[in-house]
Short mmCIF file of N, CA, C and O in Angstrom, two decimals:
data_model
loop_
_atom_site.label_atom_id
_atom_site.label_comp_id
_atom_site.label_asym_id
_atom_site.label_seq_id
_atom_site.Cartn_x
_atom_site.Cartn_y
_atom_site.Cartn_z
N UNK A 1 27.81 -31.69 -128.09
CA UNK A 1 28.92 -30.94 -128.67
C UNK A 1 28.87 -31.01 -130.21
O UNK A 1 29.11 -30.01 -130.87
N UNK A 2 28.58 -32.17 -130.71
CA UNK A 2 28.49 -32.35 -132.16
C UNK A 2 27.38 -31.48 -132.74
O UNK A 2 27.54 -30.88 -133.80
N UNK A 3 26.28 -31.36 -132.03
CA UNK A 3 25.16 -30.53 -132.49
C UNK A 3 25.56 -29.06 -132.50
O UNK A 3 25.25 -28.34 -133.46
N UNK A 4 26.28 -28.61 -131.48
CA UNK A 4 26.74 -27.21 -131.44
C UNK A 4 27.69 -26.91 -132.59
O UNK A 4 27.60 -25.86 -133.23
N UNK A 5 28.59 -27.84 -132.89
CA UNK A 5 29.51 -27.66 -134.01
C UNK A 5 28.73 -27.57 -135.31
O UNK A 5 29.00 -26.71 -136.15
N UNK A 6 27.77 -28.45 -135.50
CA UNK A 6 26.95 -28.45 -136.70
C UNK A 6 26.19 -27.13 -136.84
O UNK A 6 26.16 -26.54 -137.92
N UNK A 7 25.59 -26.65 -135.75
CA UNK A 7 24.86 -25.38 -135.80
C UNK A 7 25.78 -24.21 -136.13
O UNK A 7 25.42 -23.32 -136.89
N UNK A 8 26.98 -24.23 -135.56
CA UNK A 8 27.95 -23.17 -135.85
C UNK A 8 28.31 -23.17 -137.33
O UNK A 8 28.31 -22.13 -137.99
N UNK A 9 28.62 -24.34 -137.87
CA UNK A 9 28.98 -24.45 -139.29
C UNK A 9 27.83 -24.05 -140.19
O UNK A 9 28.02 -23.37 -141.20
N UNK A 10 26.63 -24.43 -139.82
CA UNK A 10 25.45 -24.06 -140.60
C UNK A 10 25.26 -22.55 -140.60
O UNK A 10 25.04 -21.94 -141.65
N UNK A 11 25.39 -21.92 -139.45
CA UNK A 11 25.26 -20.48 -139.34
C UNK A 11 26.37 -19.77 -140.11
O UNK A 11 26.12 -18.83 -140.85
N UNK A 12 27.60 -20.24 -139.96
CA UNK A 12 28.73 -19.63 -140.65
C UNK A 12 28.58 -19.73 -142.16
O UNK A 12 28.76 -18.75 -142.87
N UNK A 13 28.20 -20.90 -142.66
CA UNK A 13 28.07 -21.06 -144.11
C UNK A 13 26.91 -20.26 -144.66
O UNK A 13 26.99 -19.71 -145.75
N UNK A 14 25.82 -20.13 -143.93
CA UNK A 14 24.70 -19.31 -144.43
C UNK A 14 25.06 -17.83 -144.39
O UNK A 14 24.66 -17.08 -145.27
N UNK A 15 25.84 -17.40 -143.41
CA UNK A 15 26.29 -16.01 -143.38
C UNK A 15 27.25 -15.74 -144.53
O UNK A 15 27.21 -14.68 -145.14
N UNK A 16 28.11 -16.70 -144.83
CA UNK A 16 29.03 -16.56 -145.94
C UNK A 16 28.25 -16.48 -147.25
O UNK A 16 28.51 -15.64 -148.09
N UNK A 17 27.27 -17.32 -147.40
CA UNK A 17 26.43 -17.31 -148.61
C UNK A 17 25.71 -15.98 -148.73
O UNK A 17 25.61 -15.40 -149.80
N UNK A 18 25.19 -15.47 -147.63
CA UNK A 18 24.50 -14.18 -147.62
C UNK A 18 25.46 -13.06 -148.03
O UNK A 18 25.12 -12.21 -148.82
N UNK A 19 26.69 -13.12 -147.52
CA UNK A 19 27.68 -12.09 -147.85
C UNK A 19 28.02 -12.14 -149.33
O UNK A 19 28.18 -11.11 -149.97
N UNK A 20 28.12 -13.36 -149.90
CA UNK A 20 28.41 -13.47 -151.32
C UNK A 20 27.29 -12.87 -152.15
O UNK A 20 27.53 -12.28 -153.19
N UNK A 21 26.05 -13.04 -151.72
CA UNK A 21 24.92 -12.49 -152.45
C UNK A 21 24.87 -10.97 -152.38
O UNK A 21 24.15 -10.35 -153.15
N UNK A 22 25.61 -10.38 -151.47
CA UNK A 22 25.61 -8.93 -151.30
C UNK A 22 26.77 -8.27 -152.02
O UNK A 22 27.02 -7.10 -151.85
N UNK A 23 27.48 -9.03 -152.85
CA UNK A 23 28.64 -8.49 -153.56
C UNK A 23 28.20 -7.41 -154.55
O UNK A 23 27.16 -7.50 -155.17
N UNK A 24 29.04 -6.41 -154.68
CA UNK A 24 28.75 -5.31 -155.61
C UNK A 24 28.88 -5.76 -157.06
O UNK A 24 29.61 -6.68 -157.37
N UNK A 25 28.16 -5.05 -157.92
CA UNK A 25 28.31 -5.20 -159.36
C UNK A 25 29.05 -3.95 -159.82
O UNK A 25 28.61 -2.83 -159.55
N UNK A 26 30.16 -4.15 -160.50
CA UNK A 26 31.00 -3.02 -160.90
C UNK A 26 30.73 -2.64 -162.35
O UNK A 26 30.69 -3.51 -163.22
N UNK A 27 30.53 -1.36 -162.55
CA UNK A 27 30.31 -0.80 -163.89
C UNK A 27 31.37 0.28 -164.10
O UNK A 27 31.59 1.12 -163.22
N UNK A 28 32.03 0.24 -165.25
CA UNK A 28 33.01 1.28 -165.61
C UNK A 28 32.36 2.19 -166.63
O UNK A 28 31.81 1.74 -167.63
N UNK A 29 32.46 3.49 -166.37
CA UNK A 29 31.84 4.51 -167.21
C UNK A 29 32.90 5.52 -167.61
O UNK A 29 33.44 6.23 -166.76
N UNK A 30 33.25 5.54 -168.88
CA UNK A 30 34.22 6.48 -169.41
C UNK A 30 33.47 7.56 -170.17
O UNK A 30 32.66 7.25 -171.05
N UNK A 31 33.72 8.81 -169.82
CA UNK A 31 32.95 9.92 -170.37
C UNK A 31 33.86 11.09 -170.68
O UNK A 31 35.04 11.10 -170.32
N UNK A 32 33.29 12.07 -171.36
CA UNK A 32 34.04 13.27 -171.70
C UNK A 32 33.28 14.52 -171.32
O UNK A 32 32.06 14.60 -171.49
N UNK A 33 34.01 15.48 -170.80
CA UNK A 33 33.41 16.77 -170.42
C UNK A 33 32.81 17.42 -171.68
O UNK A 33 33.45 17.49 -172.72
N UNK A 34 31.58 17.89 -171.56
CA UNK A 34 30.90 18.54 -172.66
C UNK A 34 30.14 17.60 -173.58
O UNK A 34 29.45 18.05 -174.50
N UNK A 35 30.22 16.31 -173.35
CA UNK A 35 29.52 15.32 -174.18
C UNK A 35 28.07 15.19 -173.71
O UNK A 35 27.82 14.81 -172.57
N UNK A 36 27.09 15.53 -174.57
CA UNK A 36 25.68 15.47 -174.15
C UNK A 36 25.19 14.04 -173.87
O UNK A 36 24.38 13.84 -172.97
N UNK A 37 25.70 13.07 -174.61
CA UNK A 37 25.30 11.67 -174.35
C UNK A 37 25.86 11.19 -173.02
O UNK A 37 25.20 10.44 -172.29
N UNK A 38 27.06 11.64 -172.70
CA UNK A 38 27.67 11.31 -171.41
C UNK A 38 26.84 11.89 -170.27
O UNK A 38 26.61 11.23 -169.25
N UNK A 39 26.40 13.13 -170.44
CA UNK A 39 25.58 13.79 -169.41
C UNK A 39 24.29 13.01 -169.19
O UNK A 39 23.85 12.82 -168.04
N UNK A 40 23.67 12.55 -170.27
CA UNK A 40 22.43 11.76 -170.14
C UNK A 40 22.71 10.44 -169.44
O UNK A 40 21.92 10.00 -168.60
N UNK A 41 23.81 9.80 -169.78
CA UNK A 41 24.12 8.53 -169.13
C UNK A 41 24.44 8.74 -167.65
O UNK A 41 24.09 7.91 -166.82
N UNK A 42 25.10 9.84 -167.31
CA UNK A 42 25.38 10.14 -165.89
C UNK A 42 24.08 10.20 -165.09
O UNK A 42 24.00 9.66 -163.99
N UNK A 43 23.09 10.87 -165.64
CA UNK A 43 21.79 10.97 -164.96
C UNK A 43 21.18 9.58 -164.81
O UNK A 43 20.69 9.20 -163.74
N UNK A 44 21.22 8.81 -165.89
CA UNK A 44 20.69 7.43 -165.86
C UNK A 44 21.40 6.60 -164.80
O UNK A 44 20.76 5.89 -164.01
N UNK A 45 22.73 6.67 -164.75
CA UNK A 45 23.49 5.87 -163.79
C UNK A 45 23.23 6.30 -162.35
O UNK A 45 23.18 5.46 -161.46
N UNK A 46 23.02 7.58 -162.14
CA UNK A 46 22.68 8.06 -160.80
C UNK A 46 21.34 7.47 -160.35
O UNK A 46 21.20 7.01 -159.21
N UNK A 47 20.38 7.45 -161.25
CA UNK A 47 19.07 6.85 -160.96
C UNK A 47 19.21 5.35 -160.72
O UNK A 47 18.61 4.79 -159.80
N UNK A 48 20.01 4.70 -161.55
CA UNK A 48 20.23 3.26 -161.42
C UNK A 48 20.88 2.93 -160.08
O UNK A 48 20.51 1.94 -159.43
N UNK A 49 21.83 3.73 -159.65
CA UNK A 49 22.52 3.51 -158.36
C UNK A 49 21.53 3.62 -157.20
O UNK A 49 21.62 2.85 -156.24
N UNK A 50 20.60 4.55 -157.29
CA UNK A 50 19.58 4.68 -156.23
C UNK A 50 18.67 3.47 -156.20
O UNK A 50 18.27 3.00 -155.14
N UNK A 51 18.35 2.94 -157.38
CA UNK A 51 17.45 1.79 -157.50
C UNK A 51 18.16 0.49 -157.09
O UNK A 51 17.53 -0.42 -156.54
N UNK A 52 19.45 0.40 -157.37
CA UNK A 52 20.24 -0.80 -157.09
C UNK A 52 21.50 -0.40 -156.30
O UNK A 52 22.55 -0.15 -156.88
N UNK A 53 21.39 -0.32 -154.98
CA UNK A 53 22.50 0.17 -154.15
C UNK A 53 23.79 -0.66 -154.27
O UNK A 53 24.87 -0.15 -153.97
N UNK A 54 23.69 -1.90 -154.71
CA UNK A 54 24.89 -2.73 -154.85
C UNK A 54 25.66 -2.44 -156.13
O UNK A 54 26.71 -3.02 -156.39
N UNK A 55 25.17 -1.52 -156.93
CA UNK A 55 25.88 -1.10 -158.13
C UNK A 55 27.04 -0.18 -157.71
O UNK A 55 26.84 0.79 -157.00
N UNK A 56 28.22 -0.52 -158.16
CA UNK A 56 29.41 0.32 -157.91
C UNK A 56 29.84 0.90 -159.26
O UNK A 56 30.18 0.16 -160.18
N UNK A 57 29.79 2.21 -159.35
CA UNK A 57 30.12 2.90 -160.60
C UNK A 57 31.52 3.49 -160.49
O UNK A 57 31.79 4.27 -159.58
N UNK A 58 32.37 3.12 -161.42
CA UNK A 58 33.71 3.69 -161.50
C UNK A 58 33.71 4.56 -162.75
O UNK A 58 33.64 4.04 -163.87
N UNK A 59 33.73 5.86 -162.55
CA UNK A 59 33.65 6.74 -163.72
C UNK A 59 34.93 7.54 -163.91
O UNK A 59 35.58 7.92 -162.94
N UNK A 60 35.26 7.73 -165.17
CA UNK A 60 36.51 8.37 -165.54
C UNK A 60 36.29 9.35 -166.68
O UNK A 60 35.76 8.97 -167.72
N UNK A 61 36.74 10.56 -166.50
CA UNK A 61 36.72 11.57 -167.55
C UNK A 61 37.97 11.34 -168.40
O UNK A 61 39.08 11.31 -167.88
N UNK A 62 37.80 11.13 -169.72
CA UNK A 62 38.93 10.71 -170.55
C UNK A 62 39.40 11.74 -171.57
O UNK A 62 40.44 11.55 -172.19
N UNK A 63 38.69 12.83 -171.72
CA UNK A 63 39.12 13.83 -172.71
C UNK A 63 40.30 14.64 -172.18
O UNK A 63 41.26 14.90 -172.90
N UNK A 64 40.25 15.00 -170.91
CA UNK A 64 41.29 15.84 -170.32
C UNK A 64 42.27 15.07 -169.43
O UNK A 64 43.13 15.68 -168.81
N UNK A 65 42.11 13.74 -169.35
CA UNK A 65 42.93 12.94 -168.43
C UNK A 65 43.52 11.74 -169.15
O UNK A 65 42.79 10.84 -169.59
N UNK A 66 44.83 11.69 -169.24
CA UNK A 66 45.55 10.66 -170.00
C UNK A 66 45.44 9.27 -169.36
O UNK A 66 45.18 8.29 -170.06
N UNK A 67 45.64 9.16 -168.05
CA UNK A 67 45.66 7.85 -167.40
C UNK A 67 44.33 7.10 -167.60
O UNK A 67 44.35 5.92 -167.98
N UNK A 68 43.17 7.74 -167.39
CA UNK A 68 41.91 7.02 -167.64
C UNK A 68 41.74 6.65 -169.12
O UNK A 68 41.15 5.62 -169.44
N UNK A 69 42.28 7.47 -170.01
CA UNK A 69 42.20 7.17 -171.45
C UNK A 69 42.97 5.88 -171.75
O UNK A 69 42.52 5.04 -172.53
N UNK A 70 44.12 5.71 -171.10
CA UNK A 70 44.90 4.49 -171.28
C UNK A 70 44.15 3.28 -170.72
O UNK A 70 44.16 2.21 -171.33
N UNK A 71 43.48 3.46 -169.59
CA UNK A 71 42.67 2.39 -169.01
C UNK A 71 41.53 2.02 -169.96
O UNK A 71 41.25 0.84 -170.19
N UNK A 72 40.89 3.02 -170.53
CA UNK A 72 39.82 2.78 -171.50
C UNK A 72 40.35 1.95 -172.68
O UNK A 72 39.70 0.99 -173.10
N UNK A 73 41.50 2.29 -173.19
CA UNK A 73 42.05 1.56 -174.33
C UNK A 73 42.42 0.12 -173.96
O UNK A 73 42.17 -0.81 -174.72
N UNK A 74 42.96 -0.06 -172.77
CA UNK A 74 43.30 -1.41 -172.30
C UNK A 74 42.05 -2.27 -172.17
O UNK A 74 42.00 -3.41 -172.64
N UNK A 75 41.01 -1.72 -171.54
CA UNK A 75 39.77 -2.47 -171.38
C UNK A 75 39.10 -2.71 -172.73
O UNK A 75 38.55 -3.80 -172.97
N UNK A 76 39.16 -1.76 -173.62
CA UNK A 76 38.57 -1.91 -174.95
C UNK A 76 39.22 -3.07 -175.70
O UNK A 76 38.53 -3.86 -176.35
N UNK A 77 40.54 -3.18 -175.61
CA UNK A 77 41.23 -4.31 -176.25
C UNK A 77 40.76 -5.63 -175.66
O UNK A 77 40.54 -6.60 -176.39
N UNK A 78 40.58 -5.67 -174.34
CA UNK A 78 40.12 -6.89 -173.68
C UNK A 78 38.72 -7.30 -174.14
O UNK A 78 38.40 -8.48 -174.19
N UNK A 79 37.89 -6.32 -174.45
CA UNK A 79 36.51 -6.59 -174.89
C UNK A 79 36.40 -6.70 -176.41
O UNK A 79 35.33 -6.96 -176.94
N UNK A 80 37.50 -6.46 -177.11
CA UNK A 80 37.49 -6.57 -178.56
C UNK A 80 36.74 -5.45 -179.26
O UNK A 80 36.16 -5.65 -180.32
N UNK A 81 36.77 -4.25 -178.67
CA UNK A 81 36.11 -3.10 -179.29
C UNK A 81 37.14 -2.01 -179.59
O UNK A 81 38.22 -2.01 -179.01
N UNK A 82 36.75 -1.09 -180.47
CA UNK A 82 37.60 0.05 -180.79
C UNK A 82 36.72 1.30 -180.76
O UNK A 82 36.26 1.76 -181.81
N UNK A 83 36.48 1.83 -179.56
CA UNK A 83 35.57 2.98 -179.46
C UNK A 83 36.15 4.22 -180.13
O UNK A 83 37.34 4.50 -180.00
N UNK A 84 35.28 4.91 -180.84
CA UNK A 84 35.72 6.15 -181.51
C UNK A 84 35.20 7.38 -180.79
O UNK A 84 35.44 8.50 -181.25
N UNK A 85 34.49 7.19 -179.72
CA UNK A 85 33.94 8.30 -178.96
C UNK A 85 33.51 7.85 -177.58
O UNK A 85 33.74 6.70 -177.18
N UNK A 86 32.90 8.74 -176.88
CA UNK A 86 32.38 8.47 -175.53
C UNK A 86 30.88 8.75 -175.54
O UNK A 86 30.40 9.47 -176.42
N UNK A 87 30.16 8.23 -174.59
CA UNK A 87 30.57 7.40 -173.46
C UNK A 87 30.85 5.95 -173.86
O UNK A 87 30.34 5.47 -174.86
N UNK A 88 31.66 5.30 -173.03
CA UNK A 88 31.91 3.86 -173.17
C UNK A 88 31.65 3.26 -171.79
O UNK A 88 32.14 3.76 -170.78
N UNK A 89 30.88 2.17 -171.79
CA UNK A 89 30.46 1.54 -170.54
C UNK A 89 30.79 0.06 -170.59
O UNK A 89 30.57 -0.59 -171.61
N UNK A 90 31.31 -0.46 -169.47
CA UNK A 90 31.61 -1.88 -169.33
C UNK A 90 30.88 -2.40 -168.10
O UNK A 90 31.00 -1.82 -167.02
N UNK A 91 30.13 -3.49 -168.27
CA UNK A 91 29.47 -4.15 -167.15
C UNK A 91 29.39 -5.64 -167.49
O UNK A 91 28.99 -6.00 -168.60
N UNK A 92 29.79 -6.47 -166.54
CA UNK A 92 29.80 -7.91 -166.81
C UNK A 92 30.70 -8.19 -167.99
O UNK A 92 31.80 -7.69 -168.08
N UNK A 93 30.18 -8.97 -168.94
CA UNK A 93 30.96 -9.29 -170.14
C UNK A 93 30.52 -8.47 -171.35
O UNK A 93 30.79 -8.84 -172.49
N UNK A 94 29.85 -7.35 -171.10
CA UNK A 94 29.33 -6.50 -172.18
C UNK A 94 29.95 -5.11 -172.14
O UNK A 94 30.33 -4.60 -171.09
N UNK A 95 30.03 -4.53 -173.33
CA UNK A 95 30.51 -3.15 -173.46
C UNK A 95 29.55 -2.39 -174.36
O UNK A 95 28.91 -2.98 -175.24
N UNK A 96 29.47 -1.09 -174.13
CA UNK A 96 28.58 -0.22 -174.91
C UNK A 96 29.31 1.06 -175.27
O UNK A 96 29.96 1.66 -174.42
N UNK A 97 29.18 1.47 -176.51
CA UNK A 97 29.73 2.73 -176.97
C UNK A 97 28.55 3.61 -177.34
O UNK A 97 27.69 3.20 -178.12
N UNK A 98 28.49 4.81 -176.75
CA UNK A 98 27.35 5.69 -176.96
C UNK A 98 26.30 5.47 -175.87
O UNK A 98 26.49 4.66 -174.96
N UNK A 99 25.22 6.21 -176.01
CA UNK A 99 24.14 6.06 -175.03
C UNK A 99 22.82 6.47 -175.65
O UNK A 99 22.72 7.51 -176.31
N UNK A 100 21.81 5.63 -175.43
CA UNK A 100 20.43 5.91 -175.81
C UNK A 100 19.52 5.03 -174.95
O UNK A 100 20.01 4.31 -174.08
N UNK A 101 18.24 5.09 -175.19
CA UNK A 101 17.29 4.32 -174.37
C UNK A 101 17.51 2.81 -174.49
O UNK A 101 17.38 2.08 -173.51
N UNK A 102 17.84 2.36 -175.68
CA UNK A 102 18.08 0.92 -175.89
C UNK A 102 19.28 0.45 -175.07
O UNK A 102 19.24 -0.60 -174.42
N UNK A 103 20.35 1.23 -175.09
CA UNK A 103 21.54 0.89 -174.31
C UNK A 103 21.22 0.94 -172.82
O UNK A 103 21.64 0.06 -172.06
N UNK A 104 20.45 1.93 -172.40
CA UNK A 104 20.06 2.03 -170.99
C UNK A 104 19.33 0.76 -170.56
O UNK A 104 19.62 0.21 -169.48
N UNK A 105 18.41 0.30 -171.37
CA UNK A 105 17.66 -0.92 -171.04
C UNK A 105 18.58 -2.13 -170.95
O UNK A 105 18.44 -2.96 -170.04
N UNK A 106 19.52 -2.23 -171.87
CA UNK A 106 20.46 -3.36 -171.85
C UNK A 106 21.36 -3.32 -170.62
O UNK A 106 21.62 -4.35 -170.01
N UNK A 107 21.81 -2.14 -170.24
CA UNK A 107 22.66 -2.00 -169.05
C UNK A 107 21.88 -2.47 -167.83
O UNK A 107 22.41 -3.22 -167.00
N UNK A 108 20.63 -2.06 -167.71
CA UNK A 108 19.84 -2.46 -166.55
C UNK A 108 19.59 -3.97 -166.55
O UNK A 108 19.64 -4.60 -165.49
N UNK A 109 19.33 -4.56 -167.69
CA UNK A 109 19.13 -6.01 -167.77
C UNK A 109 20.38 -6.77 -167.34
O UNK A 109 20.31 -7.75 -166.60
N UNK A 110 21.54 -6.32 -167.80
CA UNK A 110 22.79 -6.97 -167.41
C UNK A 110 23.02 -6.80 -165.92
O UNK A 110 23.44 -7.73 -165.23
N UNK A 111 22.74 -5.61 -165.40
CA UNK A 111 22.89 -5.35 -163.97
C UNK A 111 22.03 -6.32 -163.17
O UNK A 111 22.50 -6.94 -162.20
N UNK A 112 20.76 -6.48 -163.56
CA UNK A 112 19.87 -7.40 -162.85
C UNK A 112 20.42 -8.82 -162.88
O UNK A 112 20.37 -9.53 -161.88
N UNK A 113 20.94 -9.23 -164.02
CA UNK A 113 21.52 -10.56 -164.15
C UNK A 113 22.74 -10.71 -163.23
O UNK A 113 22.91 -11.72 -162.56
N UNK A 114 23.59 -9.68 -163.21
CA UNK A 114 24.78 -9.73 -162.36
C UNK A 114 24.45 -9.71 -160.87
O UNK A 114 25.21 -10.23 -160.06
N UNK A 115 23.32 -9.13 -160.52
CA UNK A 115 22.91 -9.14 -159.11
C UNK A 115 22.48 -10.53 -158.67
O UNK A 115 22.60 -10.89 -157.51
N UNK A 116 21.99 -11.33 -159.63
CA UNK A 116 21.55 -12.70 -159.32
C UNK A 116 22.71 -13.67 -159.32
O UNK A 116 22.72 -14.65 -158.58
N UNK A 117 23.67 -13.45 -160.19
CA UNK A 117 24.85 -14.32 -160.27
C UNK A 117 26.08 -13.43 -160.16
O UNK A 117 25.98 -12.22 -160.27
N UNK A 118 27.20 -14.01 -159.98
CA UNK A 118 28.42 -13.22 -159.85
C UNK A 118 28.97 -12.88 -161.23
O UNK A 118 29.22 -13.77 -162.04
N UNK A 119 29.16 -11.61 -161.50
CA UNK A 119 29.83 -11.16 -162.72
C UNK A 119 31.20 -10.64 -162.32
O UNK A 119 31.31 -9.92 -161.33
N UNK A 120 32.19 -10.99 -163.10
CA UNK A 120 33.53 -10.54 -162.74
C UNK A 120 33.68 -9.03 -162.97
O UNK A 120 32.94 -8.44 -163.75
N UNK A 121 34.63 -8.46 -162.28
CA UNK A 121 34.98 -7.05 -162.45
C UNK A 121 35.41 -6.87 -163.91
O UNK A 121 36.31 -7.57 -164.39
N UNK A 122 34.78 -5.96 -164.65
CA UNK A 122 35.15 -5.76 -166.05
C UNK A 122 36.63 -5.46 -166.28
O UNK A 122 37.15 -5.73 -167.35
N UNK A 123 37.30 -4.95 -165.28
CA UNK A 123 38.72 -4.66 -165.40
C UNK A 123 39.52 -5.93 -165.72
O UNK A 123 40.54 -5.87 -166.38
N UNK A 124 39.03 -7.07 -165.26
CA UNK A 124 39.75 -8.33 -165.43
C UNK A 124 39.18 -9.21 -166.53
O UNK A 124 39.65 -10.32 -166.74
N UNK A 125 38.19 -8.73 -167.24
CA UNK A 125 37.56 -9.50 -168.31
C UNK A 125 38.50 -9.60 -169.51
O UNK A 125 39.14 -8.63 -169.88
N UNK A 126 38.56 -10.77 -170.10
CA UNK A 126 39.38 -10.99 -171.31
C UNK A 126 38.55 -11.75 -172.32
O UNK A 126 38.35 -12.96 -172.19
N UNK A 127 38.05 -11.05 -173.32
CA UNK A 127 37.31 -11.72 -174.38
C UNK A 127 38.30 -12.27 -175.40
O UNK A 127 38.10 -13.32 -175.99
N UNK A 128 39.37 -11.51 -175.61
CA UNK A 128 40.37 -11.91 -176.62
C UNK A 128 41.74 -12.02 -175.98
O UNK A 128 42.08 -11.41 -175.06
#
């Protein structure tokens, strides 16, 4: 009986550990309609999502929508940034304003790191 209990606990804890390793990595993407850099980042994020299925992208159009704009400002204060344009991206404990190849590389590096360890949801991050 003791052996069966031990095997059950071992199986349960390894399944729990496996489930924790399958946790999503959340990325927030704030963009604006008509923004060419936003369009390029959208393509990049679509490709990234295919490559890393555990990536969860929360995207918000902020030029024509007030509520997402308020969310962007709240998150920006938490990260200690003052974005003057879009796109703005939050992943792990990092934020990015604008988009280019260098930023794309950094986003992917952070994503890989977050897939190996647990990164908190950027919505709850508080740098300041």
